[in-house]
Amino acid sequence: MTERRVMMIQQGARRNFVYARHLEAANLLHSLVTDAAWPEGDAGSLAQFAARFAPRLRGAIARRTVPGVPSARLRASVLPNLVSTSMSFLHAERAYPLIDEALAWPNRLRGLEGADIVVNYHGNGGSFLAFAKRRGARIVSDFVVTPKYLEIEHEERSRWPGWESDSTSPSVIEFYRKRMSRLVAISDLYLCPSRAVARDLGDLPGFDPARVRLVPYGASGVLLREARPEPGRVLFAGAAGLRKGIPYLAKAARILKQRGMNIAIIVAGRVSPIVRARPETQDLVFLGALDRERMAEEFARTDVFCLPSLAEGSATSIYEALANGLPVVTTESSGSVVQDGVEGLIVPERDGTAIADGIARIVTDRRLRAAMSAAALAAAQRYSDEACGRAFVAVIRKLAGLSDVRLAEPKA
């Protein structure tokens, strides 16, 4: 049996603990260090308690249940959750390091306990990462979003004043940049979900391109319904904000209307009253935030998926679109696996006309739409959760100097 040498550190239930599950299936997981979480065996009694005394907690308990990882390898603490609640008055990027420290210090007291590889999400683990590095561990960091996302938000808020009530100060941008620079310097490998993230990491001091490993995230737990696309129905899924390119999508909707085309652009996701009321967005159809079932129904009805994002890691919604066989119109910065002209079209950023042209091209050319739909389904298989998990494990095995073996599939 493979020696268990890898400690996984993550805050929250990001992607249903997928890396920990794959490490466990490969007999590599030493421990999963996280905030509030429960092994499957304990979740049932917790859910029963919640159903009786706190029904609103049932969903949170389900999300924080770690499938396929035994309790012996789970180091969970509610301390980061308590700190997070008390730090709600801070900008998120100033609060995150404090929350990370709430996870770091209990873990420092326990130490590595035999682990010699530490995998973390975007700096989760705080000072424990430096602690582990000093003791000879190798640090693998998954950069889940472009390190420039705050700079991009700041630029867009300057470009579109009045669209968002939040602000991004230069001091917060600099604070975050220094944090990411420290993570780049300490990491032995950079896991990047897309070339866009690797590109933007290259602007940080100490960046070493030889440490980059491209490992897409894959489609995880997509709920599928029978496809019944309505020609001309275009879906955007996600928070309708500036970072996602919503002003440019709105411009595309206006252009398509002016051309007299029977195309409706549907926005499914959180939207502020400010954005909903803007005169520029009146040609978009806002559905608001949808539950999982309703979102699956929207994907089933969709003809073309569009995400003109300006800053991502690798957008989950695009993997969902591919799994539903949808052609995609998107930007390079979405971090998607979409190939231009194959599964969809890659359009220039901040260009409403290019977005409109791309949507119109696919909607009006049904043979092209059918070919792209077939390619999208094939891509979803290539970038399944299991396939991307195997790629991740292969990177870790190579770092550990282990020969390749046939791996079990993780428990979903």
CSV table of C-alpha atoms in Angstrom, one decimal:
chain,number,residue,atom,x,y,z
A,1,MET,CA,0.0,0.0,0.0
A,2,THR,CA,1.2,3.5,-0.9
A,3,GLU,CA,2.6,5.5,2.1
A,4,ARG,CA,0.2,8.2,3.2
A,5,ARG,CA,2.3,11.3,2.9
A,6,VAL,CA,0.0,14.2,1.7
A,7,MET,CA,-1.7,16.7,4.0
A,8,MET,CA,-4.6,18.5,2.3
A,9,ILE,CA,-5.6,21.9,3.8
A,10,GLN,CA,-8.7,23.7,2.7
A,11,GLN,CA,-11.3,26.1,4.1
A,12,GLY,CA,-14.9,25.3,3.3
A,13,ALA,CA,-16.3,22.5,1.2
A,14,ARG,CA,-14.8,23.7,-2.1
A,15,ARG,CA,-15.7,21.3,-4.9
A,16,ASN,CA,-17.0,18.7,-2.4
A,17,PHE,CA,-13.5,18.0,-1.1
A,18,VAL,CA,-12.5,16.6,-4.4
A,19,TYR,CA,-8.7,16.6,-4.0
A,20,ALA,CA,-8.9,14.9,-0.6
A,21,ARG,CA,-11.2,12.3,-2.0
A,22,HIS,CA,-8.8,11.5,-4.8
A,23,LEU,CA,-5.8,11.4,-2.5
A,24,GLU,CA,-7.7,9.0,-0.2
A,25,ALA,CA,-8.6,6.8,-3.2
A,26,ALA,CA,-5.0,6.7,-4.1
A,27,ASN,CA,-3.9,5.8,-0.5
A,28,LEU,CA,-1.9,9.0,-0.4
A,29,LEU,CA,-4.0,11.1,2.0
A,30,HIS,CA,-2.3,11.6,5.4
A,31,SER,CA,-4.9,14.1,6.7
A,32,LEU,CA,-7.5,16.6,5.6
A,33,VAL,CA,-7.2,19.8,7.6
A,34,THR,CA,-10.3,22.0,7.3
A,35,ASP,CA,-12.9,24.0,9.2
A,36,ALA,CA,-16.3,22.7,10.2
A,37,ALA,CA,-16.7,19.3,8.5
A,38,TRP,CA,-17.9,15.8,9.4
A,39,PRO,CA,-17.2,12.3,8.1
A,40,GLU,CA,-20.2,10.5,6.5
A,41,GLY,CA,-20.7,8.3,9.5
A,42,ASP,CA,-21.4,11.3,11.8
A,43,ALA,CA,-23.4,13.4,9.3
A,44,GLY,CA,-26.6,11.3,9.7
A,45,SER,CA,-27.0,12.0,13.4
A,46,LEU,CA,-26.1,15.7,12.9
A,47,ALA,CA,-28.7,16.0,10.1
A,48,GLN,CA,-31.4,14.5,12.4
A,49,PHE,CA,-30.5,17.0,15.1
A,50,ALA,CA,-30.7,19.8,12.6
A,51,ALA,CA,-34.1,18.6,11.3
A,52,ARG,CA,-35.5,18.8,14.8
A,53,PHE,CA,-33.9,21.9,16.3
A,54,ALA,CA,-32.3,23.9,13.4
A,55,PRO,CA,-33.8,22.9,10.0
A,56,ARG,CA,-31.9,25.7,8.2
A,57,LEU,CA,-28.6,23.9,9.1
A,58,ARG,CA,-29.4,20.8,7.2
A,59,GLY,CA,-28.0,22.1,3.9
A,60,ALA,CA,-24.8,23.3,5.6
A,61,ILE,CA,-24.3,19.9,7.2
A,62,ALA,CA,-24.8,18.2,3.9
A,63,ARG,CA,-22.3,20.5,2.2
A,64,ARG,CA,-19.7,20.0,5.0
A,65,THR,CA,-20.0,16.2,4.9
A,66,VAL,CA,-16.7,14.7,3.6
A,67,PRO,CA,-17.5,11.6,1.5
A,68,GLY,CA,-14.9,8.8,1.3
A,69,VAL,CA,-12.5,10.2,3.9
A,70,PRO,CA,-12.5,8.3,7.3
A,71,SER,CA,-12.7,10.2,10.5
A,72,ALA,CA,-9.1,9.1,11.4
A,73,ARG,CA,-7.8,11.4,8.6
A,74,LEU,CA,-10.0,14.4,9.3
A,75,ARG,CA,-8.6,17.3,11.3
A,76,ALA,CA,-11.6,19.6,11.5
A,77,SER,CA,-12.0,22.7,13.7
A,78,VAL,CA,-14.8,25.2,14.0
A,79,LEU,CA,-12.4,27.9,15.2
A,80,PRO,CA,-12.0,29.4,11.6
A,81,ASN,CA,-15.8,29.6,11.3
A,82,LEU,CA,-15.9,31.6,14.6
A,83,VAL,CA,-13.2,33.9,13.5
A,84,SER,CA,-14.9,34.4,10.1
A,85,THR,CA,-18.1,35.5,11.9
A,86,SER,CA,-16.2,38.0,14.0
A,87,MET,CA,-14.2,39.4,11.1
A,88,SER,CA,-17.3,40.1,8.9
A,89,PHE,CA,-16.6,43.9,9.1
A,90,LEU,CA,-13.3,43.5,7.2
A,91,HIS,CA,-12.8,43.3,3.5
A,92,ALA,CA,-12.6,39.6,2.6
A,93,GLU,CA,-9.0,39.7,1.5
A,94,ARG,CA,-8.0,41.1,4.8
A,95,ALA,CA,-10.1,38.6,6.8
A,96,TYR,CA,-8.9,35.5,4.9
A,97,PRO,CA,-5.4,35.5,6.4
A,98,LEU,CA,-6.8,35.8,9.9
A,99,ILE,CA,-9.2,32.9,9.2
A,100,ASP,CA,-6.2,30.9,7.8
A,101,GLU,CA,-4.3,31.5,11.0
A,102,ALA,CA,-7.2,30.1,13.0
A,103,LEU,CA,-6.6,26.9,11.1
A,104,ALA,CA,-2.8,27.2,11.1
A,105,TRP,CA,-2.1,27.4,14.9
A,106,PRO,CA,-4.0,24.3,16.0
A,107,ASN,CA,-2.3,22.4,13.2
A,108,ARG,CA,1.1,23.7,14.2
A,109,LEU,CA,0.6,22.2,17.6
A,110,ARG,CA,0.0,18.8,16.1
A,111,GLY,CA,2.7,19.2,13.4
A,112,LEU,CA,3.3,17.2,10.3
A,113,GLU,CA,3.1,13.8,12.0
A,114,GLY,CA,4.8,12.1,9.0
A,115,ALA,CA,3.4,14.1,6.1
A,116,ASP,CA,6.0,15.5,3.8
A,117,ILE,CA,3.7,17.1,1.0
A,118,VAL,CA,1.2,19.8,1.9
A,119,VAL,CA,-1.4,20.7,-0.7
A,120,ASN,CA,-3.4,23.9,0.0
A,121,TYR,CA,-6.1,25.9,-1.7
A,122,HIS,CA,-4.9,29.5,-2.5
A,123,GLY,CA,-3.0,29.9,0.7
A,124,ASN,CA,-5.3,28.1,3.2
A,125,GLY,CA,-3.1,27.1,6.1
A,126,GLY,CA,-1.5,30.5,6.6
A,127,SER,CA,1.7,30.4,8.6
A,128,PHE,CA,1.5,26.6,8.8
A,129,LEU,CA,2.8,26.4,5.2
A,130,ALA,CA,6.0,28.2,6.2
A,131,PHE,CA,6.2,26.0,9.3
A,132,ALA,CA,5.9,22.9,7.2
A,133,LYS,CA,8.4,24.2,4.6
A,134,ARG,CA,11.0,24.7,7.3
A,135,ARG,CA,10.6,21.1,8.4
A,136,GLY,CA,11.3,19.8,4.9
A,137,ALA,CA,7.8,19.5,3.5
A,138,ARG,CA,7.1,20.4,-0.1
A,139,ILE,CA,4.2,22.9,-0.7
A,140,VAL,CA,1.7,22.5,-3.5
A,141,SER,CA,-0.6,25.5,-3.9
A,142,ASP,CA,-3.8,25.4,-6.0
A,143,PHE,CA,-4.3,29.0,-7.3
A,144,VAL,CA,-8.1,28.9,-7.6
A,145,VAL,CA,-8.5,32.4,-9.3
A,146,THR,CA,-6.3,34.8,-11.1
A,147,PRO,CA,-4.1,36.8,-8.7
A,148,LYS,CA,-5.2,39.9,-10.6
A,149,TYR,CA,-8.9,39.6,-9.9
A,150,LEU,CA,-8.9,42.5,-7.4
A,151,GLU,CA,-7.0,44.7,-9.9
A,152,ILE,CA,-9.5,43.8,-12.6
A,153,GLU,CA,-12.5,44.6,-10.3
A,154,HIS,CA,-11.0,47.9,-9.4
A,155,GLU,CA,-10.5,48.8,-13.1
A,156,GLU,CA,-14.1,47.7,-14.0
A,157,ARG,CA,-15.5,49.8,-11.1
A,158,SER,CA,-13.7,52.8,-12.4
A,159,ARG,CA,-14.9,52.0,-15.9
A,160,TRP,CA,-18.5,51.5,-14.8
A,161,PRO,CA,-19.2,53.9,-11.9
A,162,GLY,CA,-22.4,53.3,-10.0
A,163,TRP,CA,-22.8,49.7,-11.0
A,164,GLU,CA,-21.6,48.2,-7.7
A,165,SER,CA,-21.8,49.6,-4.2
A,166,ASP,CA,-18.6,47.8,-3.1
A,167,SER,CA,-15.2,49.3,-3.7
A,168,THR,CA,-11.7,47.9,-4.1
A,169,SER,CA,-9.1,50.1,-2.5
A,170,PRO,CA,-5.5,50.2,-3.7
A,171,SER,CA,-4.3,49.2,-0.2
A,172,VAL,CA,-6.4,46.0,-0.3
A,173,ILE,CA,-5.1,45.2,-3.8
A,174,GLU,CA,-1.5,45.6,-2.6
A,175,PHE,CA,-2.2,43.6,0.5
A,176,TYR,CA,-3.5,40.7,-1.6
A,177,ARG,CA,-0.7,41.0,-4.1
A,178,LYS,CA,1.9,40.6,-1.3
A,179,ARG,CA,0.0,37.6,0.1
A,180,MET,CA,0.0,35.9,-3.3
A,181,SER,CA,3.7,36.8,-3.8
A,182,ARG,CA,4.6,35.0,-0.6
A,183,LEU,CA,2.6,32.0,-1.6
A,184,VAL,CA,4.4,31.9,-5.0
A,185,ALA,CA,7.7,32.1,-3.3
A,186,ILE,CA,7.0,29.3,-0.8
A,187,SER,CA,5.4,26.9,-3.2
A,188,ASP,CA,7.3,24.0,-4.9
A,189,LEU,CA,4.4,23.5,-7.4
A,190,TYR,CA,1.7,25.8,-8.7
A,191,LEU,CA,-1.5,24.0,-9.6
A,192,CYS,CA,-3.3,26.2,-12.1
A,193,PRO,CA,-6.7,25.3,-13.4
A,194,SER,CA,-6.1,27.3,-16.6
A,195,ARG,CA,-3.4,29.0,-18.7
A,196,ALA,CA,-5.0,32.3,-17.8
A,197,VAL,CA,-4.1,31.8,-14.1
A,198,ALA,CA,-0.6,30.7,-15.0
A,199,ARG,CA,-0.2,33.7,-17.2
A,200,ASP,CA,-1.2,36.1,-14.4
A,201,LEU,CA,0.9,34.4,-11.8
A,202,GLY,CA,3.9,35.2,-14.1
A,203,ASP,CA,3.6,38.9,-13.1
A,204,LEU,CA,4.3,38.1,-9.4
A,205,PRO,CA,7.9,38.4,-8.1
A,206,GLY,CA,9.6,35.0,-7.6
A,207,PHE,CA,7.5,33.2,-10.1
A,208,ASP,CA,9.1,30.1,-11.6
A,209,PRO,CA,7.4,28.8,-14.8
A,210,ALA,CA,9.0,25.4,-14.2
A,211,ARG,CA,6.8,25.0,-11.1
A,212,VAL,CA,3.5,25.3,-13.1
A,213,ARG,CA,1.2,22.3,-13.4
A,214,LEU,CA,-2.0,22.8,-15.4
A,215,VAL,CA,-4.7,20.7,-13.8
A,216,PRO,CA,-8.3,21.7,-14.9
A,217,TYR,CA,-11.0,21.2,-12.3
A,218,GLY,CA,-13.6,19.2,-14.3
A,219,ALA,CA,-17.3,18.9,-14.0
A,220,SER,CA,-18.3,17.8,-10.5
A,221,GLY,CA,-21.8,16.6,-9.5
A,222,VAL,CA,-23.6,18.2,-12.5
A,223,LEU,CA,-27.3,17.6,-12.3
A,224,LEU,CA,-28.5,16.8,-15.9
A,225,ARG,CA,-32.0,16.9,-17.4
A,226,GLU,CA,-33.1,15.8,-20.8
A,227,ALA,CA,-31.9,18.4,-23.3
A,228,ARG,CA,-34.7,20.4,-25.0
A,229,PRO,CA,-32.9,23.5,-26.3
A,230,GLU,CA,-35.0,26.4,-27.4
A,231,PRO,CA,-33.3,28.1,-30.4
A,232,GLY,CA,-32.1,31.6,-29.4
A,233,ARG,CA,-32.2,31.0,-25.7
A,234,VAL,CA,-28.8,32.1,-24.3
A,235,LEU,CA,-27.9,31.4,-20.7
A,236,PHE,CA,-25.5,33.3,-18.4
A,237,ALA,CA,-25.0,31.6,-15.0
A,238,GLY,CA,-23.3,33.2,-12.1
A,239,ALA,CA,-23.3,36.4,-10.0
A,240,ALA,CA,-24.2,39.3,-12.4
A,241,GLY,CA,-21.4,41.6,-11.5
A,242,LEU,CA,-18.6,43.6,-13.2
A,243,ARG,CA,-16.0,40.9,-12.9
A,244,LYS,CA,-18.2,38.5,-14.9
A,245,GLY,CA,-18.5,41.0,-17.7
A,246,ILE,CA,-22.2,41.8,-17.2
A,247,PRO,CA,-22.1,45.3,-18.9
A,248,TYR,CA,-20.7,43.7,-22.1
A,249,LEU,CA,-23.3,41.0,-22.0
A,250,ALA,CA,-25.9,43.7,-21.7
A,251,LYS,CA,-24.5,45.5,-24.7
A,252,ALA,CA,-24.6,42.3,-26.7
A,253,ALA,CA,-28.3,41.8,-25.8
A,254,ARG,CA,-29.0,45.4,-26.9
A,255,ILE,CA,-27.2,44.8,-30.2
A,256,LEU,CA,-29.0,41.6,-30.9
A,257,LYS,CA,-32.3,43.3,-30.3
A,258,GLN,CA,-31.4,46.2,-32.6
A,259,ARG,CA,-30.6,43.6,-35.3
A,260,GLY,CA,-34.2,42.2,-34.9
A,261,MET,CA,-33.0,38.8,-33.9
A,262,ASN,CA,-35.2,36.5,-31.8
A,263,ILE,CA,-32.5,35.9,-29.1
A,264,ALA,CA,-33.1,36.1,-25.4
A,265,ILE,CA,-30.2,36.3,-22.9
A,266,ILE,CA,-31.2,34.8,-19.6
A,267,VAL,CA,-29.2,35.7,-16.4
A,268,ALA,CA,-29.4,33.1,-13.7
A,269,GLY,CA,-27.6,34.0,-10.5
A,270,ARG,CA,-27.4,36.7,-7.8
A,271,VAL,CA,-28.0,40.2,-9.1
A,272,SER,CA,-28.1,43.4,-7.1
A,273,PRO,CA,-31.1,45.8,-7.4
A,274,ILE,CA,-28.6,48.3,-8.8
A,275,VAL,CA,-27.6,46.2,-11.7
A,276,ARG,CA,-31.1,45.0,-12.3
A,277,ALA,CA,-32.4,48.6,-12.5
A,278,ARG,CA,-29.6,50.0,-14.8
A,279,PRO,CA,-31.0,51.2,-18.1
A,280,GLU,CA,-28.2,49.4,-19.9
A,281,THR,CA,-29.4,46.0,-18.6
A,282,GLN,CA,-33.0,46.2,-19.6
A,283,ASP,CA,-32.6,43.8,-22.5
A,284,LEU,CA,-31.4,41.0,-20.2
A,285,VAL,CA,-33.8,38.7,-18.5
A,286,PHE,CA,-32.9,38.3,-14.8
A,287,LEU,CA,-34.1,35.1,-13.0
A,288,GLY,CA,-32.2,35.7,-9.8
A,289,ALA,CA,-30.5,33.0,-7.8
A,290,LEU,CA,-31.9,29.5,-8.6
A,291,ASP,CA,-31.8,26.3,-6.7
A,292,ARG,CA,-30.0,23.2,-8.1
A,293,GLU,CA,-33.1,21.7,-9.7
A,294,ARG,CA,-34.2,25.0,-11.4
A,295,MET,CA,-30.7,25.6,-12.7
A,296,ALA,CA,-30.6,22.1,-14.2
A,297,GLU,CA,-33.9,22.9,-16.0
A,298,GLU,CA,-32.5,26.2,-17.3
A,299,PHE,CA,-29.4,24.4,-18.7
A,300,ALA,CA,-31.7,21.8,-20.4
A,301,ARG,CA,-33.7,24.6,-22.1
A,302,THR,CA,-30.6,26.6,-23.3
A,303,ASP,CA,-29.3,26.9,-26.8
A,304,VAL,CA,-26.0,28.6,-26.2
A,305,PHE,CA,-24.1,29.4,-23.0
A,306,CYS,CA,-22.3,32.7,-22.6
A,307,LEU,CA,-19.8,33.8,-19.9
A,308,PRO,CA,-17.8,36.9,-20.9
A,309,SER,CA,-15.9,36.9,-17.6
A,310,LEU,CA,-12.8,39.0,-17.0
A,311,ALA,CA,-11.3,37.1,-14.0
A,312,GLU,CA,-11.7,33.5,-13.0
A,313,GLY,CA,-9.7,30.4,-12.2
A,314,SER,CA,-11.6,28.0,-14.4
A,315,ALA,CA,-15.4,28.8,-14.4
A,316,THR,CA,-17.4,25.9,-13.0
A,317,SER,CA,-20.5,27.0,-14.9
A,318,ILE,CA,-18.7,26.3,-18.2
A,319,TYR,CA,-18.0,22.7,-17.2
A,320,GLU,CA,-21.7,22.4,-16.4
A,321,ALA,CA,-22.5,23.9,-19.9
A,322,LEU,CA,-20.2,21.4,-21.6
A,323,ALA,CA,-21.8,18.5,-19.6
A,324,ASN,CA,-25.2,19.7,-21.0
A,325,GLY,CA,-23.9,19.7,-24.5
A,326,LEU,CA,-24.0,23.5,-24.9
A,327,PRO,CA,-21.9,25.5,-27.2
A,328,VAL,CA,-20.1,28.2,-25.3
A,329,VAL,CA,-19.3,31.8,-26.1
A,330,THR,CA,-16.6,33.0,-23.6
A,331,THR,CA,-13.3,34.8,-23.1
A,332,GLU,CA,-9.8,33.6,-22.5
A,333,SER,CA,-10.0,34.9,-18.9
A,334,SER,CA,-12.8,32.5,-18.0
A,335,GLY,CA,-10.1,29.9,-17.7
A,336,SER,CA,-12.2,27.4,-19.6
A,337,VAL,CA,-11.1,24.3,-21.6
A,338,VAL,CA,-13.2,25.5,-24.5
A,339,GLN,CA,-11.3,25.5,-27.9
A,340,ASP,CA,-12.2,28.3,-30.2
A,341,GLY,CA,-14.3,27.0,-33.1
A,342,VAL,CA,-14.7,23.5,-31.5
A,343,GLU,CA,-16.8,23.5,-28.4
A,344,GLY,CA,-17.7,27.2,-28.8
A,345,LEU,CA,-16.1,30.5,-29.5
A,346,ILE,CA,-13.5,32.5,-27.7
A,347,VAL,CA,-14.2,36.2,-28.0
A,348,PRO,CA,-12.2,39.3,-27.0
A,349,GLU,CA,-12.8,40.7,-23.5
A,350,ARG,CA,-14.9,43.8,-23.0
A,351,ASP,CA,-16.4,43.6,-26.5
A,352,GLY,CA,-20.2,43.5,-26.6
A,353,THR,CA,-20.2,43.4,-30.4
A,354,ALA,CA,-18.0,40.4,-30.5
A,355,ILE,CA,-20.2,38.6,-27.9
A,356,ALA,CA,-23.3,39.4,-30.0
A,357,ASP,CA,-21.6,38.2,-33.2
A,358,GLY,CA,-20.5,35.0,-31.6
A,359,ILE,CA,-24.0,34.2,-30.2
A,360,ALA,CA,-25.7,35.1,-33.5
A,361,ARG,CA,-23.3,32.9,-35.5
A,362,ILE,CA,-24.1,29.8,-33.4
A,363,VAL,CA,-27.8,30.4,-33.1
A,364,THR,CA,-28.3,30.9,-36.9
A,365,ASP,CA,-26.0,28.1,-38.0
A,366,ARG,CA,-27.7,25.0,-36.7
A,367,ARG,CA,-25.2,22.6,-38.3
A,368,LEU,CA,-22.4,24.5,-36.5
A,369,ARG,CA,-24.5,24.4,-33.3
A,370,ALA,CA,-24.9,20.6,-33.6
A,371,ALA,CA,-21.2,20.0,-34.2
A,372,MET,CA,-20.2,22.2,-31.2
A,373,SER,CA,-22.8,20.5,-29.0
A,374,ALA,CA,-21.3,17.1,-29.8
A,375,ALA,CA,-17.8,18.5,-29.1
A,376,ALA,CA,-19.0,19.9,-25.8
A,377,LEU,CA,-20.2,16.5,-24.6
A,378,ALA,CA,-16.9,14.9,-25.7
A,379,ALA,CA,-15.0,17.6,-23.8
A,380,ALA,CA,-17.1,17.0,-20.7
A,381,GLN,CA,-15.9,13.4,-20.7
A,382,ARG,CA,-12.3,14.4,-21.1
A,383,TYR,CA,-12.5,16.9,-18.3
A,384,SER,CA,-14.7,14.8,-16.0
A,385,ASP,CA,-14.2,15.1,-12.2
A,386,GLU,CA,-12.6,11.6,-12.3
A,387,ALA,CA,-10.2,12.4,-15.3
A,388,CYS,CA,-9.1,15.7,-13.7
A,389,GLY,CA,-8.7,14.0,-10.4
A,390,ARG,CA,-6.4,11.4,-11.9
A,391,ALA,CA,-4.3,14.2,-13.4
A,392,PHE,CA,-4.0,15.8,-10.0
A,393,VAL,CA,-2.9,12.5,-8.4
A,394,ALA,CA,-0.4,11.9,-11.1
A,395,VAL,CA,1.2,15.3,-10.3
A,396,ILE,CA,1.4,14.5,-6.6
A,397,ARG,CA,2.8,11.0,-7.3
A,398,LYS,CA,5.5,12.4,-9.5
A,399,LEU,CA,6.4,15.0,-6.8
A,400,ALA,CA,6.6,12.2,-4.3
A,401,GLY,CA,8.8,10.0,-6.5
A,402,LEU,CA,6.2,7.2,-6.8
A,403,SER,CA,5.7,5.0,-9.8
A,404,ASP,CA,2.4,5.0,-11.6
A,405,VAL,CA,-0.2,2.5,-10.5
A,406,ARG,CA,-3.9,1.9,-11.3
A,407,LEU,CA,-5.9,4.1,-9.0
A,408,ALA,CA,-9.3,3.4,-7.4
A,409,GLU,CA,-12.1,5.9,-8.2
A,410,PRO,CA,-12.9,8.2,-5.2
A,411,LYS,CA,-16.3,8.0,-3.6
A,412,ALA,CA,-18.6,10.7,-5.0
